Tab-separated table of C-alpha atoms in Angstrom:
chain	number	residue	atom	x	y	z
A	22	MET	CA	0.011	0.086	-0.040
A	23	ILE	CA	1.439	3.400	-1.050
A	24	VAL	CA	1.531	6.006	1.655
A	25	PRO	CA	1.033	9.372	-0.139
A	26	ILE	CA	3.952	11.669	0.231
A	27	GLY	CA	2.206	15.025	-0.013
A	28	ASN	CA	2.062	15.790	3.627
A	29	ASN	CA	5.766	14.852	4.048
A	30	TYR	CA	6.465	18.495	3.227
A	31	GLN	CA	4.784	21.659	4.355
A	32	LEU	CA	4.937	23.296	0.943
A	33	TRP	CA	4.751	22.170	-2.621
A	34	VAL	CA	5.333	24.482	-5.515
A	35	ILE	CA	5.233	24.836	-9.198
A	36	ALA	CA	8.721	26.075	-10.159
A	37	ASN	CA	9.524	28.608	-12.871
A	38	ASP	CA	10.229	25.740	-15.259
A	39	GLY	CA	6.619	24.374	-14.710
A	40	SER	CA	7.779	21.379	-12.583
A	41	VAL	CA	6.113	20.151	-9.481
A	42	CYS	CA	8.494	20.335	-6.565
A	43	ALA	CA	8.513	19.692	-2.774
A	44	VAL	CA	10.325	22.438	-0.707
A	45	VAL	CA	12.866	20.616	1.391
A	46	ASN	CA	15.238	22.216	4.018
A	47	THR	CA	13.316	25.465	4.063
A	48	ASN	CA	14.147	26.715	0.467
A	49	GLN	CA	15.452	23.778	-1.571
A	50	LEU	CA	13.372	22.320	-4.463
A	51	SER	CA	12.932	18.659	-5.078
A	52	PRO	CA	11.110	17.915	-8.434
A	53	ILE	CA	8.680	15.063	-8.878
A	54	SER	CA	7.749	15.941	-12.494
A	55	ASP	CA	9.143	16.846	-15.836
A	56	PRO	CA	9.437	20.714	-16.584
A	57	ASP	CA	6.484	22.376	-18.225
A	58	PHE	CA	4.287	19.973	-16.345
A	59	ALA	CA	1.659	21.929	-14.265
A	60	VAL	CA	-0.321	25.171	-14.029
A	61	GLY	CA	-2.251	24.239	-10.886
A	62	LEU	CA	-1.525	22.262	-7.653
A	63	ALA	CA	-3.258	20.960	-4.517
A	64	ILE	CA	-2.381	18.546	-1.714
A	65	THR	CA	-5.272	16.480	-0.119
A	66	GLN	CA	-5.629	15.441	3.400
A	67	ASN	CA	-4.220	12.178	2.831
A	68	GLY	CA	-1.222	13.480	0.972
A	69	THR	CA	-2.351	12.867	-2.619
A	70	ILE	CA	-0.867	15.367	-5.080
A	71	TRP	CA	-3.255	16.698	-7.598
A	72	ALA	CA	-2.072	18.945	-10.566
A	73	LEU	CA	-3.589	20.744	-13.403
A	74	SER	CA	-1.680	19.743	-16.552
A	75	THR	CA	-0.238	22.013	-19.199
A	76	GLN	CA	-1.919	19.689	-21.555
A	77	PRO	CA	-5.548	20.763	-22.298
A	78	ASP	CA	-8.644	18.443	-21.782
A	79	PRO	CA	-10.565	17.664	-24.792
A	80	GLN	CA	-13.741	18.868	-22.892
A	81	GLY	CA	-12.127	22.250	-21.947
A	82	GLY	CA	-9.681	23.408	-19.331
A	83	SER	CA	-6.566	21.540	-18.284
A	84	GLY	CA	-6.095	17.813	-17.863
A	85	LEU	CA	-6.098	16.485	-14.256
A	86	MET	CA	-3.268	14.462	-13.004
A	87	TRP	CA	-2.446	12.887	-9.602
A	88	THR	CA	0.293	11.030	-7.791
A	89	GLN	CA	0.783	9.425	-4.377
A	90	ASP	CA	4.279	8.102	-4.550
A	91	GLY	CA	5.858	11.138	-6.413
A	92	SER	CA	7.133	9.173	-9.297
A	93	THR	CA	4.159	7.871	-11.155
A	94	TRP	CA	1.560	10.250	-12.505
A	95	THR	CA	-1.964	9.179	-13.386
A	96	ALA	CA	-4.054	11.170	-15.882
A	97	VAL	CA	-7.814	11.342	-15.327
A	98	ASN	CA	-9.568	10.127	-18.408
A	99	ASN	CA	-13.263	10.603	-18.552
A	100	SER	CA	-15.912	12.557	-20.365
A	101	ALA	CA	-16.068	15.316	-17.784
A	102	PRO	CA	-14.488	18.563	-18.571
A	103	GLY	CA	-11.066	19.535	-17.306
A	104	GLY	CA	-10.149	22.260	-14.787
A	105	VAL	CA	-9.075	25.846	-14.602
A	106	GLN	CA	-8.539	25.500	-10.772
A	107	VAL	CA	-7.996	22.496	-8.521
A	108	ALA	CA	-8.544	22.273	-4.694
A	109	ALA	CA	-7.807	19.661	-2.158
A	110	TYR	CA	-10.706	17.822	-0.621
A	111	ILE	CA	-11.220	14.934	1.820
A	112	ASN	CA	-9.074	11.787	1.835
A	113	ASP	CA	-7.549	11.391	-1.767
A	114	ALA	CA	-10.041	13.552	-3.596
A	115	CYS	CA	-10.067	17.011	-5.071
A	116	ILE	CA	-12.651	19.370	-6.335
A	117	TYR	CA	-11.988	21.392	-9.399
A	118	LEU	CA	-13.450	24.355	-11.212
A	119	THR	CA	-14.341	24.192	-14.944
A	120	GLU	CA	-14.176	26.813	-17.642
A	121	ALA	CA	-18.051	26.912	-17.447
A	122	GLY	CA	-17.730	27.974	-13.774
A	123	ASP	CA	-19.090	24.640	-12.312
A	124	ILE	CA	-17.361	22.639	-9.497
A	125	TYR	CA	-16.750	18.952	-10.031
A	126	PHE	CA	-15.536	16.277	-7.608
A	127	GLN	CA	-12.696	13.715	-8.578
A	128	ASP	CA	-11.108	11.027	-6.722
A	129	THR	CA	-8.158	8.584	-7.561
A	130	LEU	CA	-10.559	5.664	-8.131
A	131	GLY	CA	-12.132	7.458	-11.155
A	132	ASN	CA	-15.237	8.771	-9.334
A	133	ASN	CA	-16.360	12.070	-10.822
A	134	ARG	CA	-19.474	14.022	-10.259
A	135	GLN	CA	-20.704	17.530	-10.861
A	136	LEU	CA	-21.522	19.627	-7.660
A	137	THR	CA	-22.755	22.837	-9.101
A	138	ALA	CA	-24.344	24.018	-12.338
A	139	GLY	CA	-24.921	27.494	-13.666
A	140	LEU	CA	-23.586	29.555	-10.918
A	141	ASN	CA	-20.894	31.181	-12.993
A	142	ILE	CA	-18.301	30.553	-10.224
A	143	SER	CA	-14.867	32.223	-10.637
A	144	ASP	CA	-12.952	31.005	-7.618
A	145	ILE	CA	-13.091	28.020	-5.316
A	146	ASP	CA	-11.492	26.149	-2.229
A	147	THR	CA	-12.574	23.988	0.541
A	148	GLY	CA	-11.390	22.941	3.978
A	149	ALA	CA	-12.984	21.358	7.122
A	150	GLY	CA	-16.099	20.536	5.218
A	151	ILE	CA	-16.684	24.130	4.206
A	152	PHE	CA	-16.768	25.331	0.612
A	153	TRP	CA	-15.826	28.717	-0.376
A	154	ALA	CA	-16.517	30.333	-3.806
A	155	VAL	CA	-16.992	33.713	-5.493
A	156	PHE	CA	-19.996	33.984	-7.753
A	157	PRO	CA	-23.099	36.345	-8.297
A	158	ALA	CA	-25.906	35.767	-5.911
A	159	THR	CA	-28.222	36.293	-8.894
A	160	PRO	CA	-27.371	36.287	-12.679
A	161	GLY	CA	-25.602	39.374	-13.810
A	162	ALA	CA	-24.856	40.694	-10.339
A	163	ILE	CA	-21.381	41.408	-8.948
A	164	PRO	CA	-19.624	38.222	-7.786
A	165	ILE	CA	-19.429	38.027	-4.115
A	166	LEU	CA	-17.904	35.611	-1.490
A	167	GLN	CA	-20.127	32.807	-0.469
A	168	TYR	CA	-19.685	29.642	1.658
A	169	GLY	CA	-21.571	26.422	2.342
A	170	THR	CA	-21.713	22.736	3.055
A	171	LEU	CA	-22.372	19.718	0.951
A	172	ALA	CA	-25.345	17.475	1.537
A	173	ASN	CA	-27.095	15.089	-0.883
A	174	ASN	CA	-24.550	15.964	-3.700
A	175	GLN	CA	-25.676	19.693	-3.412
A	176	ILE	CA	-23.898	22.745	-1.722
A	177	SER	CA	-26.108	25.070	0.299
A	178	TRP	CA	-24.659	28.544	-0.068
A	179	LYS	CA	-24.600	31.538	2.413
A	180	THR	CA	-23.396	34.972	1.612
A	181	PHE	CA	-20.225	36.066	3.703
A	182	ASN	CA	-20.473	39.525	5.215
A	183	THR	CA	-18.039	41.493	3.216
A	184	LYS	CA	-17.988	44.038	0.485
A	185	MET	CA	-14.797	42.566	-0.962
A	186	THR	CA	-14.557	40.175	-3.978
A	187	PRO	CA	-11.289	38.372	-3.197
A	188	GLY	CA	-9.459	36.138	-5.521
A	189	GLY	CA	-7.104	33.154	-5.145
A	190	LEU	CA	-9.183	31.613	-2.391
A	191	SER	CA	-7.414	29.215	-0.035
A	192	VAL	CA	-9.211	27.559	2.952
A	193	SER	CA	-7.335	26.435	5.958
A	194	TYR	CA	-7.672	23.346	8.331
A	195	ALA	CA	-10.187	25.173	10.425
A	196	GLY	CA	-12.582	26.149	7.484
A	197	ASP	CA	-11.711	29.797	7.354
A	198	CYS	CA	-11.067	31.365	3.944
A	199	TYR	CA	-8.089	33.459	2.845
A	200	GLY	CA	-7.560	35.384	-0.234
A	201	ILE	CA	-6.111	38.314	-2.271
A	202	TYR	CA	-8.068	41.653	-2.407
A	203	GLU	CA	-6.158	44.838	-3.773
A	204	ASP	CA	-3.002	42.769	-3.745
A	205	THR	CA	-3.194	42.286	-0.030
A	206	PRO	CA	-3.747	38.881	1.992
A	207	TYR	CA	-7.103	38.910	3.838
A	208	GLY	CA	-8.732	36.376	6.133
A	209	TYR	CA	-12.477	35.784	5.923
A	210	TYR	CA	-13.541	34.195	9.110
A	211	GLN	CA	-16.871	32.355	8.911
A	212	TYR	CA	-17.972	31.987	12.589
A	213	GLN	CA	-17.296	35.649	13.484
A	214	GLN	CA	-18.281	36.979	9.902
A	215	GLN	CA	-15.195	39.078	10.323
A	216	THR	CA	-12.510	40.176	7.784
A	217	ALA	CA	-8.986	41.154	8.562
A	218	ILE	CA	-5.764	41.672	6.890
A	219	PHE	CA	-3.900	38.387	7.036
A	220	GLY	CA	-0.341	39.171	8.423
A	221	SER	CA	1.905	42.239	7.989
A	222	GLY	CA	4.557	42.826	5.278
A	223	LEU	CA	2.796	41.981	2.148
A	224	SER	CA	0.088	44.635	1.877
A	225	GLY	CA	-0.242	45.825	-1.613
A	226	LYS	CA	2.154	43.257	-3.164
A	227	ALA	CA	0.764	39.803	-2.715
A	228	MET	CA	-0.477	37.665	-5.523
A	229	GLN	CA	-1.287	34.433	-3.980
A	230	VAL	CA	-1.945	32.992	-0.581
A	231	THR	CA	-2.050	29.355	0.468
A	232	PHE	CA	-3.070	27.995	3.823
A	233	LYS	CA	-3.820	24.418	4.872
A	234	ASN	CA	-1.755	23.685	8.056
A	235	TRP	CA	0.822	26.236	7.244
A	236	ALA	CA	0.539	29.694	5.436
A	237	TYR	CA	2.565	30.804	2.565
A	238	ALA	CA	2.239	33.644	-0.029
A	239	LEU	CA	3.724	34.741	-3.255
A	240	ALA	CA	4.654	38.374	-3.726
A	241	ASN	CA	3.834	40.232	-6.989
A	242	GLU	CA	7.551	40.940	-7.575
A	243	PRO	CA	8.630	38.975	-10.621
A	244	THR	CA	12.091	37.916	-11.334
A	245	THR	CA	13.614	35.767	-14.086
A	246	GLU	CA	13.255	32.754	-11.612
A	247	GLY	CA	9.652	33.488	-10.644
A	248	ASN	CA	8.028	35.220	-7.724
A	249	PRO	CA	9.339	35.281	-4.157
A	250	VAL	CA	7.809	33.091	-1.559
A	251	TYR	CA	6.956	34.284	1.962
A	252	VAL	CA	5.952	32.200	5.101
A	253	TRP	CA	3.546	33.449	7.690
A	254	VAL	CA	5.241	33.604	11.125
A	255	ASP	CA	3.133	33.729	14.277
A	256	GLU	CA	4.966	36.868	15.820
A	257	GLN	CA	3.849	40.382	16.340
A	258	GLY	CA	0.217	39.480	15.335
A	259	GLY	CA	1.499	37.622	12.306
A	260	ILE	CA	4.255	38.691	9.966
A	261	TRP	CA	5.235	37.552	6.398
A	262	GLN	CA	8.968	36.630	6.126
A	263	PRO	CA	10.749	35.682	2.813
A	264	VAL	CA	11.872	32.093	2.456
A	265	GLY	CA	14.533	32.813	-0.075
A	266	LEU	CA	12.779	31.026	-2.982
A	267	ASN	CA	11.139	32.217	-6.431
A	268	VAL	CA	8.537	30.077	-7.856
A	269	GLN	CA	5.290	30.210	-10.083
A	270	PHE	CA	2.710	28.779	-7.644
A	271	VAL	CA	2.437	27.720	-4.026
A	272	ALA	CA	0.302	24.991	-2.431
A	273	SER	CA	0.382	24.273	1.288
A	274	SER	CA	-0.178	20.768	2.757
A	275	PHE	CA	-1.682	19.260	5.717
A	276	SER	CA	1.740	18.446	7.164
A	277	THR	CA	1.994	18.140	10.887
A	278	SER	CA	5.709	18.543	10.938
A	279	SER	CA	7.098	21.839	12.330
A	280	SER	CA	9.752	21.865	9.574
A	281	SER	CA	10.170	20.809	6.096
């Protein structure tokens, strides 16, 4: 039986060459794919690694790929559309967003089902059983942040109390949502219905935030090697510190280790 390796490391990235890499020893990259491989990435609760391929899906979007051992990648081959965004779900499963703005479920056994239809969703993530998404409450309206739970293959949505329309959603182990608004990381806390800037040091210059068990961010400061990675440190109310690494995309894991 393969024990998935995704949660052996706090952080996974898509490097500047398009390869999927684990981050080891704080800022060293260990690739598990060829270059020009992935455009999206998510690590599930059991450590399965899901990627959106650089190869298009015949039904639209990018093809879905997964690995558990870090050496063998399996392509999802079915009649469902591909994805434009992939998110970690329970056990080995992911959810993903299609070009049409619909959410689908996919697991490593080949099970696939559609969870939403016609909502024109533009951003998703999930954690602790809570789904978060950005979409209009009514057709043609301004997209807003909403959250909900799944029952009987349907998600019951509620509007979150904020006037912001964040992007790049990431949902933590606790079910709270984090995202980017006006190039600044924010937290959206469901139980308190409160919004707050998430950490100091990246206001006005963040392009991505990822938070499962650990929080990382990408700064919008492009170099020839990618964008700089920051880690959230629980000091002075939370501060962002540079890791010393430049990449394309960051994906936090459910690792319980205190160091990569």
